[in-house]
Amino acid sequence: MKIAIAGAGAMGSRFGFMLHQAGNDVILIDKWEDHINEIRKNGLKVNLNGEMFTSYIPIYFPEEIAETKQKIDLILLFTKAMQLEDMLSALSTAIHSETKVLCLLNGIGHEDVIEKFMPKDNILIGITMWTAGLAGAGKAELIGDGSVELQNLAPKGKDYALEVVKILDQAGLHCKYSPDVRYSIWEKACVNGTVNGTCALLDATIAELGQTDVAVSIIKNILHEFVLVAKQERLILDEAAVLQKIIKTFDPNGIGNHYPSMHQDLVKNHRLTEVDYINGVVVRKGEKYGIDTPFCTLLTELIHAKEQLIGAK
Amino acid sequence: MKIAIAGAGAMGSRFGFMLHQAGNDVILIDKWEDHINEIRKNGLKVNLNGEMFTSYIPIYFPEEIAETKQKIDLILLFTKAMQLEDMLSALSTAIHSETKVLCLLNGIGHEDVIEKFMPKDNILIGITMWTAGLAGAGKAELIGDGSVELQNLAPKGKDYALEVVKILDQAGLHCKYSPDVRYSIWEKACVNGTVNGTCALLDATIAELGQTDVAVSIIKNILHEFVLVAKQERLILDEAAVLQKIIKTFDPNGIGNHYPSMHQDLVKNHRLTEVDYINGVVVRKGEKYGIDTPFCTLLTELIHAKEQLIGAK
C-alpha cells in the first residue's frame, strides 16, 4: 500500500517519518523547494525526543506526481486548509477508484472540498493531538506524545477506517477508531476558534491570554456561537465541558506557554492564517442557518485586516 | 471670571493658552509633576502654527486648589475620562453655587458623573474639533484649525451657554452654540468607537485600516450598535450619513495618516484607553435597554485584554 503524505511540513514529516520507520511504502509531497532539495540530498533529519534519525523518504513537488505515473492508495492530508484543493487537484492523476484519504487538518468542513475529488465512501476524517516543529528545511523536531482519532465519513468506509487505525497505531501514532469523530473535530475547533485568533490579535501566549480578566468572557461568547451552529448540524456540544477544556489550555504547565498556530502564522511568519476554516466556517454556516455570529465575524475580520496590514502571504 | 482648565495636557494647554492670550483670568490644573514644574519655572512654551510663545499661566496640582481658597467660575474639563470624578472631587472646595462646567471630553455620558458635583443647570456639554500635542513637559504644539460646539444640558443654562460661546469665540476658538449638541457628541463617539479601538488593536493608522477589505464591514457592524442604543435615548442618528463621515476619516489627505488617540494611549504610551467611555458605554446602555451589543463587547474586551497584557496604567 502506497501512502502519500500530502503536505510534508512539521506534522506531515512526523507522520511520514513514523510510518516509514514502521516499514510502510511512504512518499512525501510538498511545495517548499529548500525543504525538498534538502531531503533529497541529505534525507529527512529527525530529532525524535532527543534521538537523531536520518530518513530517506522519496519527496515530490505536487506537479511531479502526474509524471511519476504512480498510484496512491492512501493520502494523508496535512496541507494548510487553503492549499487543500490545489493539492488534491495536483494529485488527481494518482487517485484511483480505491484511493482513500484521511484528513487530519484543523478546522471544520474540509470534507466538502475532498468530496469534489473522490466518493464519500473513500474519505476518513479525524483529529490529531500530536505536535511537531521544523528547525529549518529538512529538519523535523518531534518532541512529546500524542494521539489520533479517526472515523469513516460514510458507513461503508468503516472496515477501511479500522485498517488505517491499525497502520497508524502500529507506527506508534497511538490511533484509535472514534464512533463520533465529528464531536472531537468540533470540540478541537472550539478550542482553536476561541484561543488562536485572540492570541494572534493580542500577540499573547495562551497563558497570557488566560491571565487577563476578560479571557473567559471573550471565550464564552465565541464558544456559544460554535455551539449554536453545531446544533443546526445535529451535533450537541456540551458547552460547559468544552469551556472547561478551553480554560485548561491556559495552564502554563500544559500548553499555556505556547503561542497558538495562528499566532505563529500571523505574527511570527507573516503568513495567511486558517481563520476562515475555523471561525469563518461558523460565520458562513451561521448565515446559512439564520444564526447571528457577531463574535466570530468580528474576530475573523480583525484577523483578515491584520493579515492584509502585514502583507501576509 | 476665573476659568480653570481641569486637565492641562495637550488640549487643555491649547484652551488655557488661547483663553489666557485673549485676556481671561485662567488657571491650569494638572497632575503631571514635570509638566507643572516646567510651566512654573519657564512658562508654557507654545508653538502656535510655527510661531513661538511663552505664557505664564498659574498651574496647580488638583490637591492644591483647596489650600488656595480660590473660587472658580467656569471649569473646562479636559481630563482623561477615567480621571474626571477624581478631578471634580479635588475641586469641590472651589465650586460654588454659580460655578459652571463645560465638558468637551470624548465619549458619552460624562454628565452623569458631573451631576454628582453640581446642578444640571450649571452644566454645558460639547465637542471640539481642535487638535493639540505635547512635545514634552511644558511644551505645547498647537498646529492647524478647529472648532467648538456647545450647549446647555438643561434649558435654564442657555444664557450662560451663549456667554461661554462668546468667550471661547473671542479667544479664537471658533465656538458656536449648537441647538442639538447631543447629536454631535454621539456622532463623534461613532467615529471614535469604530476607528479608535480597531486601529489600536491592529496597530494601524486610520488610512491603513481604511485600505483593508474588511474595514467598512467592521465599521458598519459597530456603528449599527451605536445607532440602536442612541435610538433608545430618543436620538435618531442618520446611519448612512455617519458611515460616510467615518469613511471620510480614511483619507490620507485629511486625518487618515494619524494614529487615533486610543492607539497613542495603548501602543505608544502604554496607558489605559478611554474605551469604556466610548464602546463600553454602548455595552452598558445596551444591557439597560435589552439590546445586544456583541461588536462593542468584543472590541472593548480585546482592548482591555491588551491594556492588561502590556501593563497599561
XYZ file of C-alpha atoms in Angstrom:
626
model
C 0.000 0.000 0.000
C 1.459 3.307 -1.081
C 0.873 6.103 1.424
C 1.311 9.729 0.334
C 1.813 12.496 2.870
C 0.267 15.499 1.115
C 1.882 18.448 2.840
C 5.159 17.423 4.436
C 5.682 20.316 6.835
C 6.153 19.676 10.535
C 3.160 17.428 11.140
C 3.395 15.698 7.752
C 7.053 14.964 8.454
C 6.102 13.334 11.753
C 3.500 11.049 10.179
C 5.688 10.326 7.142
C 8.730 9.519 9.269
C 6.901 7.300 11.762
C 5.019 5.397 9.044
C 8.231 4.968 7.024
C 10.155 3.736 10.083
C 7.403 1.157 10.626
C 8.073 -0.274 7.162
C 5.333 1.329 5.092
C 5.765 2.474 1.481
C 5.649 6.244 2.025
C 6.158 9.252 -0.238
C 6.157 12.911 0.799
C 4.613 15.707 -1.292
C 5.314 19.361 -0.600
C 5.841 22.751 -2.265
C 8.779 24.145 -0.238
C 11.759 23.968 -2.551
C 14.559 24.181 0.052
C 12.869 21.503 2.136
C 12.547 19.174 -0.850
C 16.138 19.724 -2.016
C 17.480 19.160 1.494
C 15.541 15.906 1.972
C 16.546 14.634 -1.491
C 20.198 15.388 -0.833
C 20.662 14.587 2.846
C 17.486 12.802 3.881
C 14.937 13.988 6.431
C 16.786 14.722 9.676
C 14.608 13.908 12.658
C 15.015 14.713 16.313
C 12.607 12.239 17.919
C 12.503 13.111 21.612
C 16.261 13.697 21.624
C 17.266 10.721 19.462
C 18.551 11.651 15.989
C 17.478 9.856 12.785
C 18.025 10.334 9.074
C 15.258 9.007 6.883
C 15.484 8.693 3.106
C 11.873 9.092 2.037
C 11.041 9.985 -1.586
C 9.716 13.547 -1.799
C 7.958 15.264 -4.728
C 6.518 18.590 -5.754
C 2.735 18.194 -6.295
C 3.130 18.820 -10.022
C 5.691 15.980 -10.336
C 3.207 13.331 -9.212
C 1.492 13.093 -12.619
C 4.865 12.438 -14.354
C 5.792 9.588 -11.980
C 2.597 7.768 -13.024
C 2.364 6.172 -9.578
C -0.971 5.329 -7.991
C -1.564 6.227 -4.374
C -3.652 4.034 -2.083
C -3.910 6.272 0.946
C -3.414 10.042 1.092
C -2.808 11.675 4.475
C -3.698 15.341 4.169
C -1.516 17.806 6.083
C -1.633 20.913 3.884
C -2.750 24.297 5.149
C -6.525 24.434 4.768
C -6.342 26.980 1.953
C -3.970 24.754 -0.063
C -6.124 21.641 0.200
C -7.978 21.997 -3.088
C -4.838 22.774 -5.116
C -3.079 19.785 -3.595
C -5.912 17.381 -4.432
C -6.049 18.765 -7.977
C -2.336 18.109 -8.428
C -2.771 14.532 -7.170
C -5.815 13.727 -9.323
C -3.891 11.512 -11.780
C -2.627 9.395 -8.878
C -6.092 8.934 -7.378
C -7.872 5.722 -8.489
C -11.291 4.383 -7.564
C -9.945 2.691 -4.447
C -7.756 5.583 -3.215
C -8.694 6.598 0.305
C -7.942 9.864 2.023
C -7.521 10.702 5.694
C -7.966 14.353 6.626
C -6.471 15.457 9.946
C -6.493 19.216 9.260
C -7.594 21.698 11.904
C -10.957 23.301 11.307
C -14.356 22.272 10.074
C -15.851 21.198 6.769
C -12.816 20.058 4.761
C -14.819 17.021 3.590
C -16.845 19.401 1.387
C -13.665 20.111 -0.589
C -12.428 16.498 -0.596
C -15.753 15.191 -1.911
C -15.075 17.056 -5.156
C -12.234 14.573 -5.802
C -13.461 11.223 -4.503
C -16.572 9.425 -3.282
C -17.673 9.937 0.314
C -17.079 6.214 0.980
C -13.346 6.758 0.490
C -12.982 9.612 2.973
C -11.793 9.314 6.558
C -11.756 12.294 8.904
C -10.137 12.779 12.268
C -8.005 14.865 14.591
C -4.544 14.515 15.996
C -3.125 15.674 19.294
C 0.464 15.179 18.127
C 2.669 18.263 17.849
C 5.635 18.796 15.555
C 8.072 21.508 14.576
C 10.595 22.259 11.843
C 14.032 23.567 12.792
C 14.625 24.501 9.146
C 14.433 22.876 5.717
C 14.633 19.082 6.075
C 14.851 19.180 9.888
C 11.928 17.872 11.943
C 11.673 18.315 15.705
C 9.331 15.634 17.028
C 9.037 16.068 20.784
C 6.375 14.763 23.156
C 3.465 12.404 22.970
C 0.201 12.474 21.039
C -2.672 10.539 19.573
C -5.002 10.247 16.593
C -8.750 9.642 16.391
C -10.408 8.853 13.084
C -13.653 7.660 11.569
C -15.128 6.924 8.145
C -17.289 9.741 6.747
C -19.818 7.278 5.214
C -20.932 3.962 6.796
C -19.358 1.925 4.013
C -15.869 3.112 4.949
C -15.737 1.548 8.396
C -13.658 -1.535 7.527
C -11.082 0.597 5.822
C -11.058 3.051 8.739
C -10.229 0.175 11.076
C -7.432 -0.875 8.755
C -5.933 2.629 8.793
C -6.252 2.773 12.585
C -4.122 -0.369 12.687
C -1.474 1.007 10.318
C -1.105 4.270 12.257
C -1.177 2.540 15.609
C 1.494 0.033 14.551
C 3.680 3.027 13.600
C 3.425 4.316 17.175
C 0.965 7.055 16.335
C -1.490 5.994 19.091
C -4.505 5.822 16.857
C -7.987 4.765 17.796
C -11.263 4.449 15.976
C -13.789 7.035 17.113
C -17.522 6.284 16.986
C -18.233 10.065 16.862
C -15.235 11.853 15.468
C -17.307 14.891 14.419
C -17.714 15.720 18.114
C -13.932 15.684 18.574
C -13.404 17.777 15.432
C -15.888 20.438 16.580
C -14.513 20.366 20.105
C -10.997 20.976 18.814
C -12.327 23.746 16.547
C -13.908 25.360 19.621
C -10.522 25.399 21.364
C -8.802 26.807 18.282
C -11.639 29.208 17.491
C -11.595 30.832 20.899
C -7.890 30.877 21.677
C -5.996 31.055 18.378
C -7.328 34.227 16.805
C -7.480 36.016 20.129
C -3.830 35.244 20.920
C -2.811 36.226 17.394
C -4.555 39.606 17.674
C -3.263 40.292 21.168
C 0.251 38.959 20.488
C -0.043 36.736 23.548
C 0.636 33.174 24.621
C -2.354 31.085 25.673
C -1.409 31.505 29.352
C -1.030 35.270 28.951
C -4.495 35.483 27.404
C -5.796 33.290 30.213
C -4.445 35.654 32.860
C -6.471 38.619 31.594
C -9.724 39.465 33.387
C -11.722 39.288 30.164
C -10.444 35.960 28.805
C -13.322 33.791 29.991
C -15.923 36.304 28.821
C -14.355 36.521 25.339
C -14.166 32.733 25.100
C -17.708 32.110 26.331
C -19.162 34.475 23.735
C -17.267 32.936 20.821
C -17.873 29.370 22.028
C -21.611 29.961 22.233
C -21.728 30.676 18.503
C -19.932 27.383 17.736
C -22.464 25.568 19.924
C -25.487 27.177 18.225
C -24.212 26.435 14.729
C -23.169 22.847 15.562
C -26.666 22.233 16.915
C -28.074 23.052 13.480
C -25.947 20.193 12.152
C -27.369 17.907 14.822
C -24.184 17.966 16.862
C -24.908 18.751 20.505
C -21.775 20.117 22.155
C -21.566 20.044 25.950
C -20.914 23.781 26.292
C -19.790 23.720 29.939
C -17.421 20.796 29.345
C -15.892 22.407 26.248
C -15.438 25.667 28.172
C -13.539 23.799 30.877
C -11.411 22.128 28.215
C -10.531 25.547 26.771
C -9.770 27.024 30.194
C -7.456 24.073 30.830
C -5.284 25.167 27.869
C -4.352 28.309 29.876
C -2.258 26.159 32.224
C 1.435 27.097 31.822
C 2.330 23.550 32.879
C 0.383 22.274 29.860
C 0.352 24.113 26.515
C -0.219 27.548 28.130
C 3.218 28.928 27.370
C 2.866 28.264 23.641
C 1.793 30.721 21.004
C -1.026 29.011 19.089
C -0.544 28.210 15.405
C -2.483 31.242 14.162
C -0.142 33.498 16.137
C 2.865 31.690 14.648
C 1.463 32.105 11.151
C 0.487 35.738 11.508
C 2.854 37.393 13.967
C 5.974 35.265 13.580
C 5.887 34.140 9.952
C 3.606 36.755 8.324
C 1.589 34.019 6.652
C -2.132 33.834 5.994
C -3.981 32.137 8.849
C -6.575 29.361 8.785
C -9.208 31.598 10.430
C -11.628 31.098 7.507
C -11.676 27.362 8.271
C -12.252 27.828 11.993
C -14.224 30.989 12.920
C -15.044 31.805 9.295
C -16.839 28.465 8.861
C -19.076 29.322 11.812
C -19.923 32.657 10.172
C -20.760 31.004 6.824
C -22.788 28.209 8.427
C -24.497 30.807 10.649
C -25.609 32.726 7.563
C -26.952 29.511 6.054
C -28.931 28.634 9.192
C -30.037 32.167 10.067
C -27.943 32.379 13.235
C -26.117 35.590 14.174
C -22.391 35.090 14.727
C -21.096 38.594 15.545
C -18.191 37.441 17.708
C -16.805 35.064 15.057
C -17.489 37.725 12.416
C -15.513 40.478 14.145
C -12.685 38.138 15.111
C -12.395 36.777 11.558
C -12.450 40.281 10.065
C -9.873 41.632 12.504
C -7.548 38.727 11.642
C -8.048 39.370 7.924
C -7.334 43.076 8.454
C -4.118 42.192 10.290
C -3.099 39.726 7.543
C -3.544 42.467 4.952
C -1.765 45.128 7.032
C 1.366 42.997 7.463
C 1.313 41.674 3.889
C 0.758 38.035 4.912
C 1.008 35.519 2.062
C -14.470 85.432 35.795
C -11.953 82.815 36.840
C -11.613 79.987 34.331
C -9.965 76.728 35.407
C -8.609 74.277 32.865
C -9.026 70.952 34.642
C -6.549 68.686 32.886
C -3.831 70.748 31.215
C -2.429 68.183 28.795
C -2.264 68.915 25.091
C -5.859 70.032 24.552
C -6.148 71.742 27.940
C -2.961 73.668 27.161
C -4.480 74.851 23.871
C -7.657 76.135 25.509
C -5.769 77.581 28.501
C -3.239 79.334 26.310
C -5.743 80.801 23.854
C -8.100 81.988 26.617
C -5.175 83.500 28.561
C -3.843 85.269 25.465
C -7.314 86.757 24.977
C -7.073 88.356 28.427
C -9.098 85.944 30.564
C -8.216 85.038 34.167
C -7.089 81.447 33.612
C -5.545 78.794 35.863
C -4.338 75.349 34.828
C -4.801 72.215 36.945
C -2.925 69.011 36.247
C -1.247 66.014 37.888
C 1.926 65.660 35.809
C 4.742 66.851 38.058
C 7.390 67.563 35.385
C 4.835 69.499 33.328
C 3.828 71.618 36.334
C 7.424 72.300 37.410
C 8.421 73.276 33.872
C 5.496 75.681 33.441
C 6.093 77.222 36.879
C 9.787 77.733 36.143
C 9.859 78.620 32.448
C 6.232 79.209 31.485
C 4.176 77.239 28.986
C 6.093 77.146 25.717
C 3.720 77.156 22.785
C 4.277 76.523 19.110
C 1.145 78.029 17.570
C 1.270 77.145 13.869
C 5.002 77.842 13.767
C 5.006 80.989 15.922
C 6.609 80.591 19.362
C 5.055 81.926 22.584
C 5.837 81.707 26.288
C 2.814 82.032 28.537
C 2.999 82.419 32.307
C -0.255 80.837 33.465
C -0.652 79.756 37.111
C -0.708 75.968 37.350
C -1.711 73.779 40.326
C -1.944 70.178 41.378
C -5.617 69.286 41.995
C -4.965 68.841 45.705
C -3.501 72.374 45.975
C -6.750 74.033 44.918
C -8.369 73.669 48.359
C -5.370 75.450 50.013
C -5.522 78.415 47.628
C -9.118 79.075 48.736
C -9.945 80.464 45.294
C -13.397 80.128 43.803
C -13.736 79.063 40.185
C -16.492 80.419 37.961
C -16.035 78.194 34.916
C -14.331 74.827 34.757
C -13.274 73.472 31.362
C -12.869 69.722 31.680
C -10.022 68.131 29.721
C -9.062 65.192 31.929
C -8.990 61.619 30.701
C -12.488 60.232 31.149
C -11.414 57.901 33.950
C -9.873 60.805 35.913
C -12.962 63.010 35.705
C -14.507 62.071 39.036
C -11.249 62.426 40.990
C -10.623 65.821 39.435
C -14.080 67.123 40.331
C -13.670 65.795 43.878
C -10.387 67.658 44.242
C -12.027 70.871 43.009
C -15.109 70.621 45.230
C -13.986 73.350 47.644
C -13.583 75.762 44.723
C -17.029 75.018 43.310
C -19.761 77.445 44.455
C -23.459 77.543 43.608
C -22.820 79.582 40.458
C -19.818 77.594 39.178
C -20.421 76.306 35.673
C -18.660 73.482 33.933
C -18.064 72.816 30.252
C -17.281 69.208 29.328
C -15.569 68.648 25.971
C -14.328 65.106 26.676
C -14.584 62.397 24.053
C -17.192 59.763 24.720
C -20.723 59.579 26.025
C -22.422 60.112 29.368
C -19.890 62.228 31.297
C -22.787 64.408 32.529
C -23.839 61.502 34.766
C -20.555 61.918 36.663
C -20.603 65.731 36.646
C -24.149 65.842 38.047
C -22.816 64.345 41.273
C -20.951 67.622 41.853
C -23.265 70.364 40.596
C -26.835 71.007 39.437
C -27.784 70.142 35.866
C -28.479 73.829 35.197
C -24.762 74.587 35.588
C -23.519 72.011 33.102
C -22.570 72.675 29.479
C -21.583 69.845 27.135
C -19.973 69.916 23.734
C -17.327 68.662 21.382
C -14.202 70.151 19.886
C -12.549 69.510 16.561
C -9.303 71.179 17.638
C -6.201 69.033 17.862
C -3.162 69.539 20.089
C 0.047 67.802 21.016
C 2.742 67.964 23.677
C 6.396 67.876 22.649
C 7.356 67.227 26.279
C 6.696 68.718 29.717
C 5.606 72.365 29.356
C 5.759 72.295 25.537
C 2.536 72.533 23.552
C 2.354 72.015 19.797
C -0.776 73.737 18.515
C -0.991 73.216 14.793
C -3.979 73.523 12.483
C -7.508 74.775 12.734
C -10.514 73.615 14.730
C -13.867 74.482 16.275
C -16.093 74.004 19.307
C -19.819 73.301 19.589
C -21.569 73.522 22.931
C -24.986 73.574 24.525
C -26.555 73.787 27.970
C -27.604 70.413 29.425
C -30.786 71.868 30.992
C -32.991 74.606 29.455
C -32.120 77.092 32.219
C -28.456 77.123 31.218
C -28.935 78.628 27.754
C -27.998 82.228 28.577
C -24.810 81.104 30.215
C -24.049 78.793 27.305
C -24.273 81.747 24.928
C -21.930 83.703 27.202
C -19.347 80.909 27.120
C -19.680 80.643 23.332
C -18.724 84.324 23.184
C -15.719 83.939 25.497
C -14.333 80.973 23.543
C -15.053 82.543 20.189
C -13.345 85.801 21.174
C -10.272 83.751 22.098
C -10.156 82.425 18.529
C -11.531 79.001 19.421
C -14.260 79.170 16.730
C -17.091 78.333 19.036
C -20.766 78.139 18.177
C -23.901 77.349 20.073
C -25.443 74.055 18.998
C -29.205 73.518 19.195
C -28.614 69.731 19.345
C -25.154 69.058 20.666
C -26.065 65.523 21.771
C -26.255 64.583 18.085
C -22.723 65.889 17.536
C -21.444 64.114 20.666
C -22.907 60.776 19.567
C -21.725 61.275 16.005
C -18.186 61.916 17.227
C -18.452 58.870 19.505
C -19.446 56.789 16.460
C -16.298 57.902 14.651
C -14.129 57.178 17.683
C -15.960 53.963 18.527
C -15.451 52.433 15.112
C -11.962 53.657 14.254
C -10.049 54.146 17.507
C -10.186 50.727 19.112
C -9.796 48.977 15.775
C -6.645 50.926 14.899
C -5.269 50.377 18.411
C -5.767 46.610 18.162
C -4.403 46.381 14.638
C -1.535 48.827 15.237
C -2.635 50.806 12.197
C -3.233 54.388 11.121
C -6.764 55.334 10.132
C -5.811 55.245 6.441
C -4.161 51.827 6.811
C -7.321 50.463 8.436
C -9.354 52.064 5.666
C -7.339 50.293 2.992
C -8.219 46.824 4.285
C -11.006 44.918 2.561
C -12.885 44.422 5.826
C -12.787 47.995 7.175
C -16.257 49.042 6.054
C -17.816 45.804 7.276
C -16.192 46.151 10.720
C -17.299 49.778 10.963
C -20.865 49.144 9.810
C -21.371 46.443 12.425
C -20.053 48.549 15.305
C -21.867 51.680 14.124
C -25.186 49.853 13.994
C -24.970 49.154 17.734
C -24.384 52.855 18.470
C -27.432 53.698 16.344
C -29.697 51.177 18.096
C -28.671 52.318 21.576
C -28.907 56.030 20.735
C -32.444 55.426 19.456
C -33.420 54.196 22.926
C -32.350 57.607 24.211
C -34.518 59.278 21.590
C -31.557 60.283 19.480
C -32.049 59.280 15.854
C -28.681 59.054 14.124
C -28.581 59.178 10.321
C -26.701 55.877 9.957
C -25.759 56.319 6.276
C -24.511 59.856 6.830
C -22.454 58.884 9.891
C -20.959 55.964 7.946
C -19.867 58.358 5.209
C -18.373 60.667 7.837
C -16.355 57.755 9.246
C -15.207 56.611 5.793
C -14.050 60.172 5.135
C -11.574 59.897 8.028
C -9.666 57.258 5.992
C -8.482 59.978 3.609
C -4.674 60.330 3.925
C -5.051 63.975 2.866
C -7.239 64.527 5.922
C -6.589 62.810 9.265
C -6.001 59.387 7.663
C -2.286 59.245 8.336
C -2.765 59.756 12.076
C -2.889 57.090 14.719
C -6.078 57.754 16.686
C -5.816 58.700 20.373
C -6.581 55.192 21.642
C -3.661 53.851 19.602
C -1.415 56.566 21.044
C -2.526 55.720 24.576
C -2.216 51.972 24.218
C 0.518 51.198 21.704
C 2.736 54.255 22.037
C 2.377 55.306 25.670
C 1.145 52.079 27.335
C -1.654 53.976 29.068
C -5.197 52.883 29.789
C -7.570 53.850 26.995
C -10.972 55.568 27.124
C -12.719 52.572 25.530
C -15.097 52.229 28.496
C -16.441 55.716 27.739
C -16.901 55.076 24.039
C -17.701 51.424 23.138
C -18.101 50.402 26.786
C -20.922 52.935 27.264
C -22.799 51.355 24.364
C -22.425 47.935 26.012
C -23.697 49.217 29.378
C -26.586 51.143 27.845
C -27.368 48.139 25.638
C -27.684 45.949 28.747
C -30.012 48.519 30.295
C -32.248 48.664 27.210
C -32.093 44.960 26.344
C -30.124 45.464 23.134
C -27.339 43.065 22.142
C -24.024 44.807 21.500
C -21.635 41.938 20.648
C -19.333 44.002 18.427
C -18.782 46.712 21.048
C -18.464 43.995 23.703
C -15.703 42.068 21.925
C -13.855 45.234 20.904
C -13.970 46.624 24.451
C -12.816 43.320 25.930
C -9.976 42.909 23.434
C -8.761 46.435 24.256
C -8.931 45.677 27.979
C -7.020 42.428 27.419
C -4.331 44.343 25.526
C -4.149 47.010 28.261
C -3.575 44.306 30.842
C -1.042 42.398 28.720
C 1.162 45.464 28.222
C 0.744 46.688 31.794
C -1.033 49.918 30.801
C -1.585 52.386 33.652
